[in-house]
GROMACS .gro file of C-alpha atoms in nm:
model
  261
    1MET     CA    1  -0.037   0.005  -0.005
    2LEU     CA    2   0.306   0.244   0.127
    3ALA     CA    3   0.455   0.202  -0.268
    4LEU     CA    4   0.135   0.203  -0.473
    5ARG     CA    5   0.068   0.581  -0.226
    6LEU     CA    6   0.433   0.688  -0.312
    7ALA     CA    7   0.370   0.598  -0.687
    8ARG     CA    8   0.028   0.802  -0.730
    9GLY     CA    9   0.198   1.105  -0.550
   10ALA     CA   10   0.535   1.059  -0.793
   11HIS     CA   11   0.550   1.342  -1.059
   12PRO     CA   12   0.491   1.315  -1.415
   13VAL     CA   13   0.799   1.239  -1.589
   14VAL     CA   14   0.861   0.925  -1.310
   15GLN     CA   15   0.553   0.768  -1.366
   16LEU     CA   16   0.662   0.843  -1.745
   17ARG     CA   17   0.935   0.609  -1.686
   18ARG     CA   18   0.754   0.362  -1.465
   19LEU     CA   19   0.492   0.364  -1.774
   20LEU     CA   20   0.803   0.234  -2.035
   21VAL     CA   21   0.906  -0.030  -1.750
   22ALA     CA   22   0.515  -0.154  -1.776
   23ALA     CA   23   0.551  -0.127  -2.199
   24ALA     CA   24   0.876  -0.333  -2.167
   25SER     CA   25   0.705  -0.622  -1.995
   26GLY     CA   26   0.384  -0.619  -2.206
   27GLY     CA   27   0.613  -0.686  -2.514
   28THR     CA   28   0.873  -0.930  -2.320
   29GLY     CA   29   0.572  -1.116  -2.179
   30PHE     CA   30   0.373  -1.083  -2.518
   31LEU     CA   31   0.716  -1.287  -2.674
   32LEU     CA   32   0.684  -1.539  -2.421
   33LEU     CA   33   0.286  -1.573  -2.501
   34ALA     CA   34   0.375  -1.619  -2.877
   35THR     CA   35   0.627  -1.890  -2.778
   36LEU     CA   36   0.426  -2.093  -2.547
   37SER     CA   37   0.140  -2.090  -2.881
   38PHE     CA   38   0.417  -2.163  -3.192
   39ALA     CA   39   0.518  -2.501  -2.898
   40LEU     CA   40   0.118  -2.552  -2.893
   41GLY     CA   41   0.029  -2.562  -3.268
   42HIS     CA   42   0.352  -2.709  -3.332
   43PRO     CA   43   0.419  -3.030  -3.064
   44ARG     CA   44   0.652  -3.173  -3.271
   45ALA     CA   45   0.869  -2.924  -3.366
   46SER     CA   46   1.034  -2.867  -3.015
   47THR     CA   47   1.356  -2.815  -3.071
   48ASP     CA   48   1.263  -2.491  -3.253
   49SER     CA   49   0.994  -2.410  -2.986
   50LEU     CA   50   1.328  -2.384  -2.764
   51LEU     CA   51   1.479  -2.217  -3.011
   52ARG     CA   52   1.217  -1.947  -3.003
   53LEU     CA   53   1.222  -1.927  -2.626
   54ALA     CA   54   1.632  -1.907  -2.594
   55TRP     CA   55   1.568  -1.558  -2.846
   56CYS     CA   56   1.372  -1.479  -2.521
   57ALA     CA   57   1.675  -1.448  -2.314
   58ALA     CA   58   1.790  -1.099  -2.457
   59PRO     CA   59   1.453  -0.895  -2.448
   60LEU     CA   60   1.391  -1.015  -2.096
   61ALA     CA   61   1.721  -0.896  -2.021
   62ALA     CA   62   1.696  -0.577  -2.147
   63THR     CA   63   1.425  -0.540  -1.969
   64VAL     CA   64   1.487  -0.614  -1.605
   65TYR     CA   65   1.854  -0.367  -1.702
   66PHE     CA   66   1.620  -0.093  -1.787
   67ALA     CA   67   1.355  -0.166  -1.448
   68VAL     CA   68   1.640  -0.170  -1.242
   69ALA     CA   69   1.797   0.177  -1.378
   70VAL     CA   70   1.457   0.343  -1.297
   71ALA     CA   71   1.381   0.260  -1.001
   72ARG     CA   72   1.739   0.348  -0.957
   73SER     CA   73   1.673   0.736  -1.015
   74ASP     CA   74   1.324   0.729  -0.874
   75PRO     CA   75   1.297   0.965  -0.609
   76ALA     CA   76   1.115   0.716  -0.362
   77THR     CA   77   1.320   0.499  -0.293
   78LYS     CA   78   1.622   0.803  -0.144
   79PRO     CA   79   1.668   0.782   0.150
   80ARG     CA   80   1.551   1.115   0.360
   81SER     CA   81   1.544   1.171   0.703
   82GLY     CA   82   1.161   1.246   0.732
   83LEU     CA   83   1.124   0.924   0.613
   84CYS     CA   84   1.366   0.778   0.843
   85ALA     CA   85   1.208   0.928   1.115
   86VAL     CA   86   0.880   0.716   1.053
   87GLY     CA   87   1.076   0.402   1.073
   88LEU     CA   88   1.145   0.408   0.710
   89GLY     CA   89   1.511   0.339   0.687
   90PRO     CA   90   1.704   0.195   0.339
   91VAL     CA   91   1.617  -0.135   0.349
   92ARG     CA   92   1.220  -0.073   0.401
   93LEU     CA   93   1.318   0.163   0.114
   94THR     CA   94   1.459  -0.128  -0.085
   95LEU     CA   95   1.140  -0.338  -0.014
   96VAL     CA   96   0.942  -0.044  -0.211
   97ALA     CA   97   1.100  -0.006  -0.485
   98ALA     CA   98   1.115  -0.411  -0.539
   99VAL     CA   99   0.771  -0.378  -0.523
  100SER     CA  100   0.705  -0.078  -0.709
  101THR     CA  101   0.883  -0.248  -0.996
  102ALA     CA  102   0.676  -0.593  -0.906
  103VAL     CA  103   0.362  -0.340  -0.979
  104ALA     CA  104   0.480  -0.180  -1.295
  105CYS     CA  105   0.603  -0.521  -1.484
  106THR     CA  106   0.295  -0.718  -1.329
  107LEU     CA  107   0.039  -0.469  -1.532
  108GLY     CA  108   0.253  -0.493  -1.845
  109SER     CA  109   0.225  -0.881  -1.835
  110LEU     CA  110  -0.172  -0.841  -1.791
  111LEU     CA  111  -0.197  -0.609  -2.096
  112ALA     CA  112   0.056  -0.856  -2.229
  113LEU     CA  113  -0.225  -1.157  -2.184
  114LEU     CA  114  -0.510  -0.924  -2.285
  115PHE     CA  115  -0.367  -0.820  -2.593
  116PHE     CA  116  -0.259  -1.149  -2.641
  117LEU     CA  117  -0.606  -1.350  -2.594
  118HIS     CA  118  -0.792  -1.027  -2.817
  119LEU     CA  119  -0.510  -1.148  -3.091
  120ARG     CA  120  -0.650  -1.485  -3.049
  121GLY     CA  121  -0.973  -1.428  -3.053
  122ASP     CA  122  -1.097  -1.520  -2.702
  123LEU     CA  123  -1.191  -1.190  -2.586
  124SER     CA  124  -1.429  -0.999  -2.886
  125GLY     CA  125  -1.596  -0.692  -2.847
  126LEU     CA  126  -1.288  -0.484  -3.001
  127PRO     CA  127  -1.139  -0.396  -3.310
  128PHE     CA  128  -0.883  -0.645  -3.443
  129ASP     CA  129  -1.078  -0.936  -3.266
  130GLY     CA  130  -0.877  -1.248  -3.366
  131ALA     CA  131  -0.628  -1.118  -3.641
  132ALA     CA  132  -0.410  -1.327  -3.532
  133ARG     CA  133  -0.534  -1.661  -3.511
  134GLY     CA  134  -0.348  -1.883  -3.739
  135LEU     CA  135   0.013  -1.742  -3.539
  136LEU     CA  136  -0.156  -1.827  -3.232
  137ALA     CA  137  -0.283  -2.115  -3.210
  138ALA     CA  138  -0.628  -1.991  -3.132
  139ASP     CA  139  -0.761  -2.356  -3.247
  140ARG     CA  140  -0.630  -2.502  -2.957
  141PRO     CA  141  -0.721  -2.430  -2.638
  142LEU     CA  142  -0.450  -2.198  -2.391
  143PRO     CA  143  -0.339  -2.362  -2.068
  144LEU     CA  144  -0.370  -2.095  -1.832
  145ALA     CA  145  -0.090  -2.206  -1.553
  146ALA     CA  146   0.181  -2.216  -1.871
  147ALA     CA  147   0.102  -1.878  -1.952
  148LEU     CA  148   0.067  -1.677  -1.619
  149THR     CA  149   0.441  -1.876  -1.513
  150LEU     CA  150   0.554  -1.724  -1.854
  151LEU     CA  151   0.413  -1.409  -1.745
  152ALA     CA  152   0.555  -1.371  -1.392
  153ILE     CA  153   0.888  -1.452  -1.465
  154VAL     CA  154   0.972  -1.044  -1.584
  155PRO     CA  155   0.807  -0.884  -1.262
  156VAL     CA  156   0.972  -1.172  -0.997
  157VAL     CA  157   1.329  -1.166  -1.204
  158ALA     CA  158   1.290  -0.795  -1.228
  159SER     CA  159   1.234  -0.700  -0.874
  160GLY     CA  160   1.500  -0.942  -0.752
  161ALA     CA  161   1.748  -0.783  -0.945
  162SER     CA  162   1.604  -0.423  -0.883
  163ALA     CA  163   1.579  -0.571  -0.438
  164LEU     CA  164   1.969  -0.684  -0.532
  165ALA     CA  165   2.096  -0.403  -0.659
  166LEU     CA  166   1.943  -0.110  -0.441
  167ARG     CA  167   2.025  -0.306  -0.102
  168PRO     CA  168   2.192  -0.075   0.117
  169PRO     CA  169   2.590  -0.123   0.185
  170THR     CA  170   2.676  -0.277   0.464
  171ALA     CA  171   2.914  -0.089   0.693
  172ALA     CA  172   3.280  -0.081   0.571
  173SER     CA  173   3.510  -0.310   0.753
  174GLY     CA  174   3.890  -0.313   0.723
  175THR     CA  175   3.866  -0.528   0.438
  176GLY     CA  176   3.615  -0.342   0.319
  177THR     CA  177   3.676  -0.138  -0.031
  178GLY     CA  178   3.704   0.230  -0.075
  179LYS     CA  179   3.394   0.254  -0.306
  180SER     CA  180   3.175  -0.001  -0.081
  181ALA     CA  181   3.307   0.287   0.256
  182ALA     CA  182   3.203   0.566   0.018
  183ARG     CA  183   2.828   0.487   0.008
  184ALA     CA  184   2.784   0.368   0.328
  185ARG     CA  185   2.910   0.689   0.427
  186ARG     CA  186   2.675   0.881   0.145
  187ALA     CA  187   2.367   0.648   0.298
  188GLU     CA  188   2.428   0.757   0.617
  189ALA     CA  189   2.460   1.149   0.550
  190ALA     CA  190   2.127   1.079   0.332
  191ALA     CA  191   1.924   0.916   0.663
  192THR     CA  192   2.022   1.184   0.885
  193GLY     CA  193   2.006   1.464   0.651
  194GLU     CA  194   2.324   1.578   0.681
  195PRO     CA  195   2.502   1.745   0.369
  196GLN     CA  196   2.588   1.447   0.059
  197GLU     CA  197   2.935   1.347  -0.057
  198PRO     CA  198   2.965   1.472  -0.422
  199ALA     CA  199   2.885   1.065  -0.568
  200ASP     CA  200   3.168   0.920  -0.813
  201ALA     CA  201   3.152   1.003  -1.164
  202PRO     CA  202   3.084   0.668  -1.434
  203THR     CA  203   3.362   0.527  -1.523
  204GLY     CA  204   3.123   0.316  -1.806
  205LEU     CA  205   3.125   0.588  -2.058
  206PRO     CA  206   3.436   0.576  -2.262
  207TRP     CA  207   3.414   0.155  -2.233
  208GLY     CA  208   3.044   0.202  -2.368
  209VAL     CA  209   3.166   0.390  -2.638
  210ALA     CA  210   3.414   0.174  -2.679
  211LEU     CA  211   3.228  -0.140  -2.765
  212LEU     CA  212   2.990   0.076  -2.943
  213ALA     CA  213   3.217   0.154  -3.174
  214LEU     CA  214   3.336  -0.198  -3.180
  215GLY     CA  215   2.987  -0.366  -3.232
  216LEU     CA  216   2.941  -0.110  -3.545
  217ALA     CA  217   3.286  -0.215  -3.715
  218VAL     CA  218   3.213  -0.613  -3.668
  219GLU     CA  219   2.848  -0.570  -3.826
  220THR     CA  220   2.975  -0.373  -4.078
  221TYR     CA  221   3.290  -0.647  -4.145
  222ALA     CA  222   3.033  -0.965  -4.131
  223SER     CA  223   2.794  -0.818  -4.307
  224HIS     CA  224   2.987  -0.760  -4.610
  225ALA     CA  225   3.188  -1.044  -4.585
  226GLY     CA  226   3.020  -1.319  -4.750
  227GLY     CA  227   3.092  -1.673  -4.723
  228GLY     CA  228   3.031  -1.703  -4.344
  229SER     CA  229   2.851  -1.938  -4.158
  230ALA     CA  230   2.443  -1.829  -4.103
  231PHE     CA  231   2.356  -1.907  -3.717
  232PRO     CA  232   1.930  -2.040  -3.721
  233MET     CA  233   1.641  -1.768  -3.680
  234PRO     CA  234   1.354  -1.897  -3.495
  235GLY     CA  235   0.991  -1.857  -3.693
  236GLY     CA  236   1.161  -1.941  -4.069
  237LEU     CA  237   1.347  -1.627  -4.078
  238GLY     CA  238   1.691  -1.626  -4.304
  239GLY     CA  239   1.978  -1.730  -4.070
  240SER     CA  240   2.228  -1.425  -4.000
  241PRO     CA  241   2.652  -1.497  -4.010
  242ALA     CA  242   2.749  -1.486  -3.665
  243GLY     CA  243   2.994  -1.189  -3.657
  244VAL     CA  244   2.653  -0.990  -3.711
  245LEU     CA  245   2.485  -1.117  -3.432
  246ALA     CA  246   2.796  -1.085  -3.232
  247GLY     CA  247   2.835  -0.748  -3.305
  248TRP     CA  248   2.471  -0.685  -3.247
  249ALA     CA  249   2.568  -0.826  -2.916
  250LEU     CA  250   2.917  -0.554  -2.860
  251THR     CA  251   2.674  -0.334  -2.935
  252ALA     CA  252   2.413  -0.373  -2.720
  253LEU     CA  253   2.683  -0.446  -2.418
  254GLY     CA  254   2.758  -0.075  -2.517
  255LEU     CA  255   2.472   0.102  -2.483
  256ALA     CA  256   2.418  -0.044  -2.091
  257ALA     CA  257   2.759   0.024  -2.083
  258ALA     CA  258   2.704   0.376  -2.196
  259GLY     CA  259   2.360   0.430  -2.067
  260PRO     CA  260   2.438   0.564  -1.692
  261GLY     CA  261   2.710   0.763  -1.766
   0.00000   0.00000   0.00000
């Protein structure tokens, strides 16, 4: 209930970021449901179904990373003296952030389920009702338990990752590093209302730009170089050279590393 109250009274920009998390969760949930429908329509093609499910790992990781980034920037999860006075310390604020992330991702997953059922023709009365009956195996009953299990992956993983990323730092000990000690001092100063030390400058920007440039170079070279082995793609699409996929992976890592900077 506290997480819902904090979410309701947040700034419109913060609400927009949460809606973007819900949209990303909905897109990933729809991909997972589409994989389930392919498995229902092609019960003998277990290898293709597993390949489609494996390809869903990339959007799942991107959605979780985006949810964690939004949780880090949420003002409601920052320690403040007023909240500390009513018993909302860093630990409870971490739980609030995890619950807020779970609520946003669950909303997106439910919207994905409604949109999926609508395109299958299970829900009527709206435009494009049953527009994808053949693609989504509308002639076969949908196992509700399997669908809900797939849709629960994104909220569970995203909320757990947010709680892990925003966990309160432990007090600096003799074996602790300098960065952990600085984070502990900043958290203590924020909880008591004292002036905080300046945060460390982001160090991932140069590495992110380097990985981004390297990924683009690998993609360009592999796309123009012929004779490469084609990596299998789901859905009957033509295979892509393994070098192009490696370039995509490097580019994605570069964007992830450069994003905070």
